[in-house]
Amino acid sequence: MTFNTASFLIQVSALLLALATLHKPLGLYLARVFEGTTSTRPERLFYRLAGVDAGTEQTWAVYLRSVLAFSAVSILVVFLLQRLQGVLPGSGALTGVDPWVAMNTAISFVTNTNWQTYVPETTVGIFVQMALLAVQNFLSAAVGIVVAVALIRGIARTKTDRLGNFWVDLARTTFRILLPLALVAAIVMVIGGVVQNFWPTDVINQATGATQSIPGGPVASQEAIKVLGTNGGGYFNANSAHPFENPNVFISLFQVFLLLLIPSALPYAFGRMVGDQKQGYTVAAVMGTLWLTSVSLTGWAVAAAQGTATAAAGGLGEGFEQRFGAAPSAIFAASTTLTSTGAVNVAHDSLPPLAGGVTMVNMMLGEVAPGGTGSGLYGMLILSIISVFIAGLMVGRTPEYLGKKIGPRQMKLAAMYILVTPILVLTLAGITVLLPDVMANVPASGPHQFSELLYAFTSGANNNGSAFGGITSSGPYLSAMLGIAMLLGRFLPIVLVLALAGSFARQGKIPLSAGTVPTHGPLFGALLLGVTVILTALSYFPALALGPLAEGLLQ
């Protein structure tokens, strides 16, 4: 298989054009959804059933408790119903899911990670797929968006302790944003050839007379929210390399477009809600620069080198979906790890070492280019606050961000946000690598064995969900440890983000002066870009040197 440079450039250009075209209209719509005061009929029904007073706003602490309580109940429900699968409709001959796998899966889908320790075709039935996993694809994506919106409100509002109402924001995000977009995306996917039915298909092989049962299901509807909500959990084990999920190059590129769509439009909504559109454009430009750089590096690494598996196979091809080719696979791999999606149309374990290293670095950056639905934006805003603080130190002035003073409390919260994920990844990976019995579940040898383990914990703690396929994670230890990584990697940052939002909202507005550091434009964008790379990716450099960098040098 060869790398088609022309195809690569055409597809990247098409993505940039489509996303740039929709950046303003979709961003404007998102802002209007969250700034509006009226409720639709489905939302009002939800409020009545849930006993929610839509007119009451919450403090950051109450908003946080609502997020945590909702997520905890969701985990419990998804776990219990998986265990009861044998008595649920649409399960066929499938029995209850193994408790360790059920626990890991419940945490995975509720935290928007979608790490899959199971083979979907043989483990979960249509009911579990539709009523549990697909529903969580909507809700976990919505949670990320509403947390970002709460932070924007904290920055925009003055002298208040209110950030909005979590239940109202959740309903609006689900009913007005995710459901309509997912419906349109699912129709496009059905037209493009993605399967959508409710029965298995029997195919008779005329040459041998054997009958093969190929599982069907409502794939297109789940595939749409899988990528739109930057979830990533596949209906089939092969994920977006499976022809039922991803039948052709057009649908493959459409999936990349969907997973970038909402995260790339949120910066415009941010600029609109804070009353300074230049702020949104600067954030979007930094996100776009990081995305384009990563996609280019991944494409170069795939075109220029081959990994252990591809070398053994005699060249690029092993682990790559032949229908797509190497170029679309490079675009997909870079985009899915930059957006916390984790869906794959190429086995990341088969990527050349440096390309695999780039996908790891994408996650280590905090997935902010443009990141997951909501989580990418609030991660970039935290980095913007740190950048302003550094700039303030350079000019000897108390740092301010959009009229809000950045004092010791704000910097402590921002610093803890930056440190949480690296500490989780490196601590859990360091403990695990010392356990020979556990490392036996990682059958590779040398630097690639460490790369597989590092990738797994990086993916879990960053709520990505993709994996180097050689690791077996369905046992008790890795199921539990990855579950801890997913839980803490999702909710500790949310705690810090909402606490920061609350501290900003209580402040008054500081008027602009000659000494105010501008937080828009090329100069600040370059500073933000540098801070993003230095404070995040370089935290992992020693670990990367032991894994993909060492493997690449040994090739």
XYZ file of C-alpha atoms in Angstrom:
555
model
C 0.000 0.000 0.000
C 1.350 3.417 -0.958
C 0.647 6.811 0.555
C -1.262 9.008 -1.893
C -0.129 12.553 -1.154
C -2.604 14.155 -3.546
C -5.530 12.350 -1.911
C -4.232 13.407 1.510
C -4.064 17.091 0.550
C -7.476 17.068 -1.123
C -9.174 15.476 1.890
C -7.495 17.818 4.399
C -8.473 20.826 2.279
C -12.077 19.603 2.013
C -12.295 19.217 5.782
C -10.896 22.692 6.427
C -13.286 24.250 3.922
C -16.362 22.490 5.329
C -15.497 23.282 8.952
C -14.655 26.909 8.164
C -17.971 27.296 6.344
C -19.981 26.028 9.332
C -17.824 27.623 12.056
C -19.879 30.805 12.345
C -23.456 29.579 11.693
C -23.163 26.579 14.003
C -21.265 28.562 16.642
C -23.915 31.277 16.530
C -26.648 28.667 16.938
C -24.839 27.123 19.922
C -24.553 30.519 21.600
C -28.241 31.253 21.054
C -29.224 27.891 22.539
C -27.415 28.635 25.791
C -28.302 32.319 25.973
C -31.999 31.733 25.306
C -34.709 31.832 27.963
C -37.516 29.809 26.368
C -38.002 26.031 26.547
C -39.271 23.637 23.909
C -42.094 21.160 24.559
C -39.793 18.118 25.020
C -37.680 20.144 27.447
C -40.700 21.179 29.493
C -41.821 17.553 29.651
C -38.361 16.558 30.857
C -38.450 19.247 33.566
C -41.827 18.050 34.821
C -40.770 14.406 34.921
C -37.460 15.240 36.632
C -38.973 17.782 39.031
C -36.660 20.517 37.760
C -37.360 24.215 38.246
C -36.046 25.599 34.954
C -36.097 29.154 36.297
C -33.644 28.469 39.134
C -29.928 28.828 38.527
C -27.236 27.006 40.493
C -23.985 27.904 42.209
C -20.876 26.162 40.949
C -21.011 23.684 43.857
C -24.639 22.722 43.162
C -23.924 22.554 39.428
C -21.033 20.199 40.182
C -23.135 18.018 42.476
C -25.710 17.710 39.714
C -23.031 16.602 37.233
C -21.599 14.036 39.645
C -24.979 12.700 40.799
C -26.244 12.341 37.233
C -23.062 10.547 36.171
C -23.038 8.251 39.216
C -26.634 7.157 38.607
C -25.851 6.643 34.921
C -22.902 4.372 35.744
C -25.015 2.314 38.145
C -27.894 1.908 35.653
C -25.626 0.944 32.747
C -23.759 -1.562 34.937
C -26.872 -3.230 36.350
C -28.681 -3.536 33.015
C -25.619 -5.087 31.400
C -25.577 -7.699 34.139
C -29.300 -8.333 33.531
C -28.915 -8.564 29.750
C -30.084 -12.192 29.668
C -33.640 -11.195 30.631
C -33.805 -8.016 28.527
C -35.464 -7.856 25.088
C -33.325 -7.852 21.985
C -30.526 -9.848 23.596
C -30.999 -13.116 21.723
C -28.941 -15.869 23.313
C -26.580 -13.427 25.030
C -26.301 -13.612 28.815
C -25.313 -11.026 31.404
C -22.022 -9.256 30.795
C -19.034 -10.250 32.948
C -18.995 -7.972 36.043
C -15.500 -6.573 35.428
C -16.294 -5.869 31.804
C -19.700 -4.396 32.726
C -18.080 -2.119 35.301
C -15.415 -0.946 32.895
C -17.947 -0.412 30.108
C -20.329 1.568 32.326
C -17.557 3.911 33.440
C -16.201 4.093 29.911
C -19.419 5.216 28.210
C -20.536 7.588 30.979
C -17.147 9.355 30.976
C -17.213 9.763 27.150
C -14.198 7.435 26.887
C -15.819 4.431 25.174
C -12.898 2.133 25.904
C -14.172 -1.294 24.886
C -12.834 -4.354 26.695
C -15.293 -6.615 24.896
C -16.290 -7.762 21.409
C -19.650 -6.018 20.785
C -20.964 -8.618 18.316
C -20.708 -11.433 20.864
C -21.146 -9.545 24.148
C -24.012 -7.046 23.936
C -27.344 -7.185 22.134
C -29.427 -4.591 20.347
C -31.194 -3.427 23.532
C -27.938 -2.717 25.373
C -26.512 -1.009 22.299
C -29.558 1.225 21.792
C -30.999 1.854 25.248
C -27.741 2.063 27.187
C -24.646 2.722 25.115
C -26.159 4.956 22.420
C -28.049 6.969 25.052
C -24.838 7.549 26.980
C -23.200 8.692 23.766
C -25.672 11.585 23.791
C -25.566 12.301 27.513
C -21.820 12.098 28.090
C -21.235 14.435 25.139
C -23.833 16.818 26.549
C -22.121 16.857 29.958
C -18.847 17.972 28.382
C -20.567 20.785 26.492
C -22.488 22.125 29.496
C -19.345 22.237 31.659
C -17.655 24.353 28.971
C -20.719 26.611 28.866
C -20.605 27.002 32.668
C -16.975 28.138 32.440
C -17.856 30.644 29.700
C -20.645 32.031 31.889
C -18.231 32.324 34.800
C -15.918 34.416 32.640
C -18.706 36.527 31.134
C -20.767 37.203 34.274
C -19.869 39.561 37.113
C -20.598 39.666 40.849
C -22.783 36.582 40.939
C -22.484 33.051 42.250
C -24.772 31.530 39.594
C -23.605 29.577 36.542
C -26.910 28.395 35.111
C -28.875 25.204 35.673
C -27.223 21.891 34.823
C -30.516 20.134 34.033
C -31.660 22.927 31.716
C -28.294 22.987 29.944
C -28.334 19.194 29.629
C -31.820 19.179 28.111
C -31.058 21.997 25.677
C -27.821 20.386 24.520
C -29.473 17.020 23.954
C -32.747 18.142 22.370
C -31.594 21.156 20.367
C -28.027 20.295 19.372
C -27.101 16.618 19.507
C -30.380 15.007 18.468
C -31.013 17.150 15.355
C -27.409 16.923 14.154
C -27.278 13.175 14.819
C -30.527 12.661 12.891
C -29.151 14.428 9.809
C -25.825 12.588 10.136
C -27.564 9.206 10.427
C -29.599 9.848 7.250
C -26.414 10.736 5.359
C -24.783 7.560 6.656
C -27.680 5.356 5.594
C -27.563 6.909 2.134
C -23.818 6.296 2.118
C -24.243 2.600 2.856
C -24.017 2.264 6.658
C -26.242 -0.559 7.956
C -29.475 0.302 9.795
C -31.743 -2.640 10.678
C -32.889 -4.769 13.603
C -31.995 -8.310 12.583
C -29.019 -10.557 11.815
C -28.401 -11.401 8.174
C -27.834 -14.975 6.957
C -25.488 -15.162 3.985
C -25.069 -18.439 2.121
C -21.668 -19.000 0.585
C -22.509 -20.594 -2.766
C -19.009 -22.027 -3.197
C -19.008 -24.099 -0.014
C -22.671 -24.219 0.972
C -21.800 -22.929 4.450
C -24.061 -20.376 6.130
C -22.511 -17.401 7.874
C -24.509 -15.246 10.283
C -23.461 -11.607 10.069
C -24.847 -9.440 12.899
C -26.932 -6.429 11.956
C -28.443 -3.679 14.022
C -29.185 0.050 14.165
C -25.611 0.897 13.236
C -26.042 4.204 11.373
C -27.984 5.865 14.194
C -25.354 4.861 16.744
C -22.474 5.662 14.406
C -23.754 9.205 13.951
C -23.655 10.099 17.655
C -20.497 8.014 18.130
C -18.495 10.506 16.095
C -20.636 13.634 16.513
C -20.350 13.380 20.313
C -16.636 12.433 20.150
C -17.490 9.140 21.852
C -15.848 6.483 19.672
C -17.343 3.188 20.828
C -18.019 0.995 17.799
C -21.094 -1.127 17.139
C -18.645 -3.763 15.872
C -15.263 -4.775 17.210
C -13.447 -3.465 14.129
C -15.003 -0.044 14.825
C -14.808 2.339 11.860
C -12.772 -0.188 9.870
C -15.850 -2.438 9.680
C -17.675 -2.124 6.326
C -21.053 -1.974 8.082
C -19.903 1.080 10.081
C -17.711 2.689 7.450
C -18.380 1.377 3.940
C -16.381 3.792 1.772
C -13.946 6.709 1.649
C -16.739 9.314 1.607
C -18.267 8.020 4.848
C -14.789 7.772 6.395
C -14.143 11.446 5.651
C -17.691 12.347 6.751
C -17.006 10.723 10.105
C -13.880 12.836 10.548
C -15.940 15.906 9.666
C -18.549 15.006 12.284
C -16.078 14.435 15.092
C -14.505 17.848 14.403
C -17.791 19.704 13.846
C -19.037 20.721 17.314
C -15.601 21.211 18.933
C -14.522 23.475 16.063
C -17.707 25.601 16.324
C -17.627 26.048 20.113
C -14.880 28.731 20.000
C -17.205 30.965 17.974
C -19.920 30.433 20.586
C -17.370 31.336 23.263
C -16.489 34.620 21.536
C -20.157 35.437 21.116
C -21.019 34.731 24.757
C -18.144 36.800 26.185
C -18.858 39.672 23.802
C -15.504 39.613 22.006
C -15.425 37.529 18.836
C -11.667 38.000 18.438
C -11.214 35.770 21.489
C -13.060 32.943 19.780
C -11.141 33.350 16.543
C -7.813 33.196 18.392
C -8.754 30.004 20.214
C -10.042 28.464 16.971
C -6.841 29.428 15.133
C -4.643 27.747 17.755
C -6.815 24.629 17.683
C -6.673 24.562 13.884
C -2.903 25.004 13.830
C -2.414 22.114 16.226
C -4.793 19.911 14.217
C -3.121 20.681 10.902
C 0.347 20.120 12.381
C -0.637 16.792 13.898
C -2.361 15.550 10.743
C 0.670 16.552 8.668
C 3.115 14.826 11.024
C 0.991 11.676 11.103
C 0.774 11.650 7.308
C 4.535 12.147 7.004
C 5.277 9.369 9.504
C 2.936 6.936 7.768
C 4.389 7.768 4.347
C 8.041 7.680 5.427
C 8.356 4.697 7.724
C 6.915 1.348 8.724
C 6.398 -0.194 12.114
C 7.135 -3.596 13.599
C 3.965 -5.198 12.252
C 4.195 -3.613 8.820
C 7.884 -4.522 8.513
C 7.041 -8.154 9.235
C 4.294 -7.985 6.616
C 6.648 -6.566 4.027
C 5.317 -3.007 3.939
C 2.352 -0.801 4.751
C -0.826 -2.813 4.687
C -1.096 -4.905 7.855
C -3.631 -3.234 10.122
C -4.688 -0.728 7.427
C -8.124 -0.954 5.852
C -7.410 -1.583 2.172
C -10.615 0.139 1.035
C -9.417 3.487 2.389
C -5.673 3.525 1.874
C -2.958 5.013 4.045
C -3.789 8.722 3.577
C -7.384 8.664 4.938
C -6.207 6.423 7.771
C -3.587 8.996 8.797
C -6.201 11.785 8.821
C -8.608 9.645 10.833
C -5.972 8.519 13.371
C -4.771 12.067 14.052
C -8.271 13.536 14.295
C -9.708 10.838 16.529
C -6.894 11.186 19.084
C -7.035 14.989 19.016
C -10.751 15.022 19.815
C -11.153 12.391 22.561
C -13.144 10.289 20.099
C -11.093 7.104 19.997
C -12.844 5.650 16.957
C -10.422 3.976 14.550
C -10.356 3.009 10.889
C -6.782 1.729 11.158
C -5.170 -0.426 13.852
C -3.115 2.124 15.777
C -0.829 -0.700 16.847
C 0.140 -1.069 13.177
C 1.034 2.579 12.689
C 4.743 3.321 12.267
C 6.335 4.079 15.669
C 6.543 7.829 15.137
C 2.957 7.973 13.845
C 1.846 6.016 16.902
C 3.841 8.455 19.009
C 2.014 11.392 17.421
C -1.352 9.864 18.308
C -0.170 9.514 21.901
C 1.068 13.116 21.983
C -2.323 14.225 20.629
C -3.958 12.780 23.732
C -1.206 14.053 26.010
C -1.841 17.601 24.763
C -5.160 17.298 26.576
C -7.077 16.744 23.331
C -7.593 20.448 22.729
C -7.280 20.579 18.933
C -10.207 21.028 18.778
C -10.774 18.436 21.497
C -13.846 16.616 22.713
C -17.317 18.148 22.755
C -16.868 20.814 25.414
C -13.792 19.325 27.045
C -11.553 20.612 24.255
C -12.764 24.182 24.727
C -12.542 24.265 28.513
C -9.084 22.700 28.305
C -7.952 25.411 25.887
C -9.448 28.149 28.083
C -7.466 26.828 31.057
C -4.331 26.996 28.915
C -5.285 30.554 27.898
C -5.477 31.539 31.559
C -2.024 30.091 32.197
C -0.694 31.900 29.117
C -2.076 35.220 30.398
C -0.449 34.590 33.771
C 2.923 33.974 32.110
C 2.516 37.083 29.963
C 1.604 39.103 33.056
C 4.800 37.997 34.779
C 6.807 39.118 31.745
C 5.449 42.683 31.883
C 5.287 42.908 35.683
C 1.510 43.265 35.880
C -1.259 41.379 37.653
C -2.662 39.098 34.945
C -6.231 39.511 33.738
C -8.338 37.427 31.389
C -11.313 39.138 29.758
C -11.589 41.583 32.635
C -11.190 38.970 35.375
C -8.237 39.017 37.749
C -6.114 35.865 37.833
C -4.994 35.544 41.444
C -3.489 32.717 43.521
C -6.779 30.777 43.726
C -7.325 30.835 39.992
C -3.746 29.810 39.245
C -3.855 26.946 41.744
C -6.985 25.588 40.108
C -5.508 25.966 36.616
C -2.210 24.357 37.650
C -3.985 21.407 39.238
C -6.017 20.979 36.041
C -2.823 20.723 33.999
C -1.188 18.279 36.444
C -4.093 15.887 37.057
C -3.891 13.865 33.860
C -0.078 13.462 33.635
C 0.015 12.337 37.267
C -2.734 9.789 36.620
C -1.144 8.422 33.449
C 2.429 8.182 34.688
C 1.564 6.901 38.169
C -0.802 4.157 37.012
C 1.455 3.124 34.120
C 4.477 3.121 36.435
C 2.739 0.874 38.957
C 1.494 -1.494 36.276
C 4.834 -1.921 34.525
C 6.255 -3.323 37.770
C 3.721 -6.183 37.869
C 4.977 -9.139 35.771
C 1.662 -11.011 35.852
C -0.176 -7.985 34.489
C 2.486 -7.235 31.885
C 1.911 -10.750 30.539
C -1.337 -9.316 29.140
C 0.808 -7.063 26.948
C 2.428 -9.681 24.685
C 4.695 -7.285 22.755
C 8.352 -6.991 23.721
C 10.867 -4.196 24.088
C 9.870 -0.548 23.739
C 6.611 -1.449 21.982
C 5.382 -3.290 25.076
C 5.795 -0.119 27.116
C 4.190 1.898 24.302
C 1.073 -0.278 24.451
C 0.773 0.182 28.210
C 1.477 3.922 28.072
C -1.056 4.325 25.270
C -3.732 2.488 27.281
C -3.455 4.709 30.355
C -3.051 7.857 28.253
C -6.219 6.921 26.383
C -8.132 6.108 29.565
C -7.151 9.158 31.599
C -7.774 11.494 28.663
C -11.141 9.829 27.973
C -10.169 8.898 24.430
C -10.825 5.168 24.210
C -8.563 4.122 21.346
C -5.881 1.509 21.992
C -2.848 -0.267 20.711
C -4.587 -3.567 20.033
C -2.014 -5.873 21.609
C -3.090 -5.207 25.193
C -5.700 -7.457 26.842
C -7.609 -5.301 29.332
C -10.634 -7.413 30.248
C -9.048 -8.917 33.380
C -9.814 -7.588 36.883
C -6.646 -5.524 37.361
C -6.584 -3.602 34.085
C -10.379 -3.234 34.043
C -10.228 -1.660 37.497
C -7.133 0.474 36.932
C -8.359 1.787 33.588
C -11.750 2.420 35.193
C -10.030 4.531 37.870
C -8.084 6.391 35.170
C -11.282 7.122 33.243
C -13.240 8.257 36.297
C -10.581 10.529 37.757
C -9.485 11.747 34.330
C -13.032 12.877 33.589
C -14.351 14.254 36.851
C -11.332 15.773 38.627
C -10.828 18.254 35.763
C -14.573 19.022 35.788
C -14.393 19.796 39.526
C -11.528 22.219 38.901
C -13.185 23.836 35.879
C -16.439 24.527 37.717
C -14.604 25.813 40.791
C -12.674 28.183 38.512
C -15.908 29.281 36.832
C -17.429 30.055 40.221
C -14.418 32.115 41.314
C -14.525 34.166 38.091
C -18.275 34.746 38.267
C -17.983 36.327 41.722
C -15.528 38.942 40.481
C -16.330 42.340 39.071
C -15.139 43.480 35.675
C -11.723 45.137 35.551
C -11.678 47.907 32.916
C -9.114 47.693 30.135
C -5.991 49.818 30.482
C -2.747 50.435 28.635
C -1.094 47.649 30.614
C -3.728 44.989 29.874
C -2.243 42.058 27.990
C -4.306 41.449 24.813
C -5.659 37.909 24.736
C -6.349 37.793 21.023
C -4.360 38.110 17.851
C -1.274 36.358 16.437
C 1.066 37.244 19.336
C -1.136 35.788 22.039
C -2.036 32.873 19.766
C 1.665 32.028 19.396
C 2.109 32.225 23.170
C -0.910 29.974 23.737
C 0.408 27.507 21.185
C 3.792 27.363 22.900
C 2.301 26.984 26.372
C 0.049 24.159 25.153
C 2.989 22.188 23.801
C 5.427 22.925 26.626
C 3.122 22.419 29.608
C 1.393 19.317 28.352
C 3.352 17.277 25.834
C 6.748 17.798 27.449
C 5.428 16.440 30.771
C 5.418 13.051 29.082
C 8.711 13.321 27.194
C 10.690 10.830 29.367
C 7.909 8.264 28.997
C 7.718 8.840 25.238
C 11.487 8.359 25.032
C 11.107 4.897 26.571
C 8.337 3.915 24.154
C 7.628 5.181 20.637
C 10.787 7.312 20.307
C 13.042 4.415 21.280
C 11.123 2.088 18.984
C 11.391 4.539 16.106
C 15.135 4.914 16.554
C 15.584 1.134 16.645
C 13.763 0.594 13.332
